[in-house]
PDB file of C-alpha atoms in Angstrom:
ATOM      1  CA  GLN A   1      12.092  15.798   1.700  1.00  0.00           C
ATOM      2  CA  VAL A   2       9.849  13.132   2.898  1.00  0.00           C
ATOM      3  CA  GLN A   3       7.116  12.501   0.284  1.00  0.00           C
ATOM      4  CA  LEU A   4       5.302   9.564   1.547  1.00  0.00           C
ATOM      5  CA  VAL A   5       4.412   8.954   5.144  1.00  0.00           C
ATOM      6  CA  GLU A   6       2.645   5.650   6.385  1.00  0.00           C
ATOM      7  CA  SER A   7       0.742   5.371   9.567  1.00  0.00           C
ATOM      8  CA  GLY A   8      -1.850   2.931  11.153  1.00  0.00           C
ATOM      9  CA  GLY A   9       0.343   0.014  11.899  1.00  0.00           C
ATOM     10  CA  GLY A  10       0.387  -1.832  15.115  1.00  0.00           C
ATOM     11  CA  LEU A  11      -0.451  -5.097  16.920  1.00  0.00           C
ATOM     12  CA  VAL A  12      -3.658  -6.966  16.491  1.00  0.00           C
ATOM     13  CA  GLN A  13      -4.893 -10.229  17.082  1.00  0.00           C
ATOM     14  CA  ALA A  14      -5.744 -12.730  14.416  1.00  0.00           C
ATOM     15  CA  GLY A  15      -9.183 -11.962  12.898  1.00  0.00           C
ATOM     16  CA  GLY A  16      -8.825  -8.149  13.680  1.00  0.00           C
ATOM     17  CA  SER A  17      -8.593  -5.177  11.498  1.00  0.00           C
ATOM     18  CA  LEU A  18      -6.234  -2.465  10.870  1.00  0.00           C
ATOM     19  CA  ARG A  19      -6.370   0.472   8.370  1.00  0.00           C
ATOM     20  CA  LEU A  20      -3.032   1.798   6.978  1.00  0.00           C
ATOM     21  CA  SER A  21      -2.901   5.323   5.707  1.00  0.00           C
ATOM     22  CA  CYS A  22      -0.201   7.012   3.550  1.00  0.00           C
ATOM     23  CA  THR A  23       0.222  10.690   3.137  1.00  0.00           C
ATOM     24  CA  TYR A  24       1.715  11.842   0.027  1.00  0.00           C
ATOM     25  CA  SER A  25       2.940  15.040  -1.546  1.00  0.00           C
ATOM     26  CA  SER A  26       0.559  16.321  -3.823  1.00  0.00           C
ATOM     27  CA  ARG A  27       2.701  15.885  -6.761  1.00  0.00           C
ATOM     28  CA  PHE A  28       1.629  12.198  -6.612  1.00  0.00           C
ATOM     29  CA  SER A  29      -2.184  12.971  -6.938  1.00  0.00           C
ATOM     30  CA  ASN A  30      -2.262  11.468 -10.457  1.00  0.00           C
ATOM     31  CA  TYR A  31       0.148   8.688  -9.802  1.00  0.00           C
ATOM     32  CA  ALA A  32      -0.487   5.084  -9.148  1.00  0.00           C
ATOM     33  CA  MET A  33      -0.109   4.064  -5.558  1.00  0.00           C
ATOM     34  CA  GLY A  34       0.810   0.804  -4.216  1.00  0.00           C
ATOM     35  CA  TRP A  35       1.401  -1.180  -1.012  1.00  0.00           C
ATOM     36  CA  PHE A  36       4.011  -3.516  -0.572  1.00  0.00           C
ATOM     37  CA  ARG A  37       5.344  -5.418   2.524  1.00  0.00           C
ATOM     38  CA  GLN A  38       8.267  -7.265   3.682  1.00  0.00           C
ATOM     39  CA  ALA A  39       8.257  -9.999   6.534  1.00  0.00           C
ATOM     40  CA  PRO A  40      11.472 -10.915   8.474  1.00  0.00           C
ATOM     41  CA  GLY A  41      13.725 -13.086   6.442  1.00  0.00           C
ATOM     42  CA  LYS A  42      11.730 -12.569   3.200  1.00  0.00           C
ATOM     43  CA  GLU A  43      11.750 -10.402   0.129  1.00  0.00           C
ATOM     44  CA  ARG A  44       9.363  -7.462  -0.180  1.00  0.00           C
ATOM     45  CA  GLU A  45       6.217  -8.174  -1.970  1.00  0.00           C
ATOM     46  CA  PHE A  46       3.222  -6.807  -3.706  1.00  0.00           C
ATOM     47  CA  VAL A  47       0.145  -6.458  -1.764  1.00  0.00           C
ATOM     48  CA  SER A  48      -2.140  -3.913  -3.601  1.00  0.00           C
ATOM     49  CA  SER A  49      -2.287  -1.002  -5.909  1.00  0.00           C
ATOM     50  CA  ILE A  50      -4.697   1.471  -7.297  1.00  0.00           C
ATOM     51  CA  ASN A  51      -4.340   3.409 -10.284  1.00  0.00           C
ATOM     52  CA  TRP A  52      -4.067   7.151 -10.694  1.00  0.00           C
ATOM     53  CA  ASN A  53      -7.663   7.694 -10.981  1.00  0.00           C
ATOM     54  CA  GLY A  54      -8.920   4.929  -8.541  1.00  0.00           C
ATOM     55  CA  ALA A  55     -10.699   3.044 -11.339  1.00  0.00           C
ATOM     56  CA  SER A  56      -8.428  -0.013 -11.190  1.00  0.00           C
ATOM     57  CA  ARG A  57      -7.413  -1.847  -8.056  1.00  0.00           C
ATOM     58  CA  TYR A  58      -5.072  -4.668  -7.933  1.00  0.00           C
ATOM     59  CA  TYR A  59      -4.572  -7.353  -4.990  1.00  0.00           C
ATOM     60  CA  ALA A  60      -2.117 -10.104  -4.329  1.00  0.00           C
ATOM     61  CA  ASP A  61      -4.005 -13.549  -4.274  1.00  0.00           C
ATOM     62  CA  SER A  62      -3.056 -13.774  -0.582  1.00  0.00           C
ATOM     63  CA  VAL A  63      -5.195 -10.729   0.636  1.00  0.00           C
ATOM     64  CA  LYS A  64      -7.973 -10.806  -2.006  1.00  0.00           C
ATOM     65  CA  GLY A  65     -11.224 -10.567  -0.282  1.00  0.00           C
ATOM     66  CA  ARG A  66      -9.606  -9.162   3.035  1.00  0.00           C
ATOM     67  CA  PHE A  67      -7.873  -6.053   2.121  1.00  0.00           C
ATOM     68  CA  THR A  68      -9.156  -3.061   0.390  1.00  0.00           C
ATOM     69  CA  VAL A  69      -7.234  -0.086  -1.196  1.00  0.00           C
ATOM     70  CA  SER A  70      -8.483   3.459  -1.639  1.00  0.00           C
ATOM     71  CA  ARG A  71      -7.281   6.707  -2.238  1.00  0.00           C
ATOM     72  CA  ASP A  72      -8.446  10.386  -1.473  1.00  0.00           C
ATOM     73  CA  ASP A  73      -6.610  12.730  -3.701  1.00  0.00           C
ATOM     74  CA  ALA A  74      -8.282  15.826  -1.797  1.00  0.00           C
ATOM     75  CA  LYS A  75      -6.517  14.484   1.234  1.00  0.00           C
ATOM     76  CA  ASN A  76      -3.352  13.350  -0.710  1.00  0.00           C
ATOM     77  CA  THR A  77      -3.955   9.904   1.257  1.00  0.00           C
ATOM     78  CA  VAL A  78      -3.956   6.299   0.178  1.00  0.00           C
ATOM     79  CA  TYR A  79      -5.587   3.754   2.439  1.00  0.00           C
ATOM     80  CA  LEU A  80      -5.243   0.128   2.900  1.00  0.00           C
ATOM     81  CA  GLN A  81      -8.143  -1.427   4.793  1.00  0.00           C
ATOM     82  CA  MET A  82      -6.989  -4.909   6.151  1.00  0.00           C
ATOM     83  CA  ASN A  83      -9.691  -7.083   7.777  1.00  0.00           C
ATOM     84  CA  ALA A  84      -9.214 -10.802   8.868  1.00  0.00           C
ATOM     85  CA  LEU A  85      -5.750 -10.482   9.555  1.00  0.00           C
ATOM     86  CA  LYS A  86      -3.681 -13.593   9.861  1.00  0.00           C
ATOM     87  CA  PRO A  87      -0.207 -13.917  11.728  1.00  0.00           C
ATOM     88  CA  GLU A  88       1.332 -14.512   7.981  1.00  0.00           C
ATOM     89  CA  ASP A  89       0.273 -10.703   7.376  1.00  0.00           C
ATOM     90  CA  THR A  90       2.938  -9.655   9.894  1.00  0.00           C
ATOM     91  CA  ALA A  91       5.359  -7.543   8.085  1.00  0.00           C
ATOM     92  CA  VAL A  92       6.539  -4.034   7.577  1.00  0.00           C
ATOM     93  CA  TYR A  93       4.065  -2.232   5.269  1.00  0.00           C
ATOM     94  CA  TYR A  94       5.426   0.238   2.717  1.00  0.00           C
ATOM     95  CA  CYS A  95       3.643   2.835   0.498  1.00  0.00           C
ATOM     96  CA  ALA A  96       4.906   3.784  -2.967  1.00  0.00           C
ATOM     97  CA  ALA A  97       4.088   5.923  -5.609  1.00  0.00           C
ATOM     98  CA  GLY A  98       4.414   5.311  -9.503  1.00  0.00           C
ATOM     99  CA  ARG A  99       6.867   6.453 -11.596  1.00  0.00           C
ATOM    100  CA  SER A 100       4.824   8.921 -13.834  1.00  0.00           C
ATOM    101  CA  ILE A 101       1.386  10.678 -14.175  1.00  0.00           C
ATOM    102  CA  TYR A 102      -1.362   8.691 -14.969  1.00  0.00           C
ATOM    103  CA  SER A 103       0.288   5.518 -14.143  1.00  0.00           C
ATOM    104  CA  SER A 104      -0.802   2.105 -13.100  1.00  0.00           C
ATOM    105  CA  GLY A 105       1.357  -1.012 -11.974  1.00  0.00           C
ATOM    106  CA  GLN A 106       1.654  -3.960  -9.534  1.00  0.00           C
ATOM    107  CA  ARG A 107       5.537  -4.524  -9.932  1.00  0.00           C
ATOM    108  CA  GLN A 108       8.054  -3.169  -7.554  1.00  0.00           C
ATOM    109  CA  ARG A 109       9.825  -1.614 -10.515  1.00  0.00           C
ATOM    110  CA  ASP A 110       6.601   0.414 -11.544  1.00  0.00           C
ATOM    111  CA  PHE A 111       7.075   2.421  -8.290  1.00  0.00           C
ATOM    112  CA  GLY A 112       9.870   5.037  -7.859  1.00  0.00           C
ATOM    113  CA  SER A 113       9.078   6.712  -4.472  1.00  0.00           C
ATOM    114  CA  TRP A 114       8.743   4.788  -1.145  1.00  0.00           C
ATOM    115  CA  GLY A 115       7.781   5.474   2.267  1.00  0.00           C
ATOM    116  CA  GLN A 116       9.783   4.406   5.268  1.00  0.00           C
ATOM    117  CA  GLY A 117       7.134   1.732   6.306  1.00  0.00           C
ATOM    118  CA  THR A 118       4.963   0.902   9.195  1.00  0.00           C
ATOM    119  CA  GLN A 119       5.159  -2.297  11.189  1.00  0.00           C
ATOM    120  CA  VAL A 120       1.987  -4.547  11.440  1.00  0.00           C
ATOM    121  CA  THR A 121       2.100  -7.566  13.708  1.00  0.00           C
ATOM    122  CA  VAL A 122      -0.513 -10.109  13.943  1.00  0.00           C
ATOM    123  CA  SER A 123      -0.810 -12.260  16.999  1.00  0.00           C
ATOM    124  CA  SER A 124      -2.109 -15.688  16.866  1.00  0.00           C
TER     125      SER A 124
END
């Protein structure tokens, strides 16, 4: 049973924007949601997360000021708005859900359910 489905990836020129969406099972409505990415030949890394009620948001230093995470539990969707994209943002982006209700986190081990990923490619 697929519980997290990402969409919105694609090819964009440097300086452009994309908005990723992740539709999740309703059971994750009060869980932290996170975005991670993995570039070719590199380990998966944290990008951004939002806590269970949207009151706290976290960002990797590399994306601060350019990316914005948000969630709409009425639609069971978390978003990652990505602006001013750079070639180094090229990666597969994964959505993840926290391990427990009322959760928060920024580490991969804080998240127990993962989507299949969506490719983002930024051309120079």
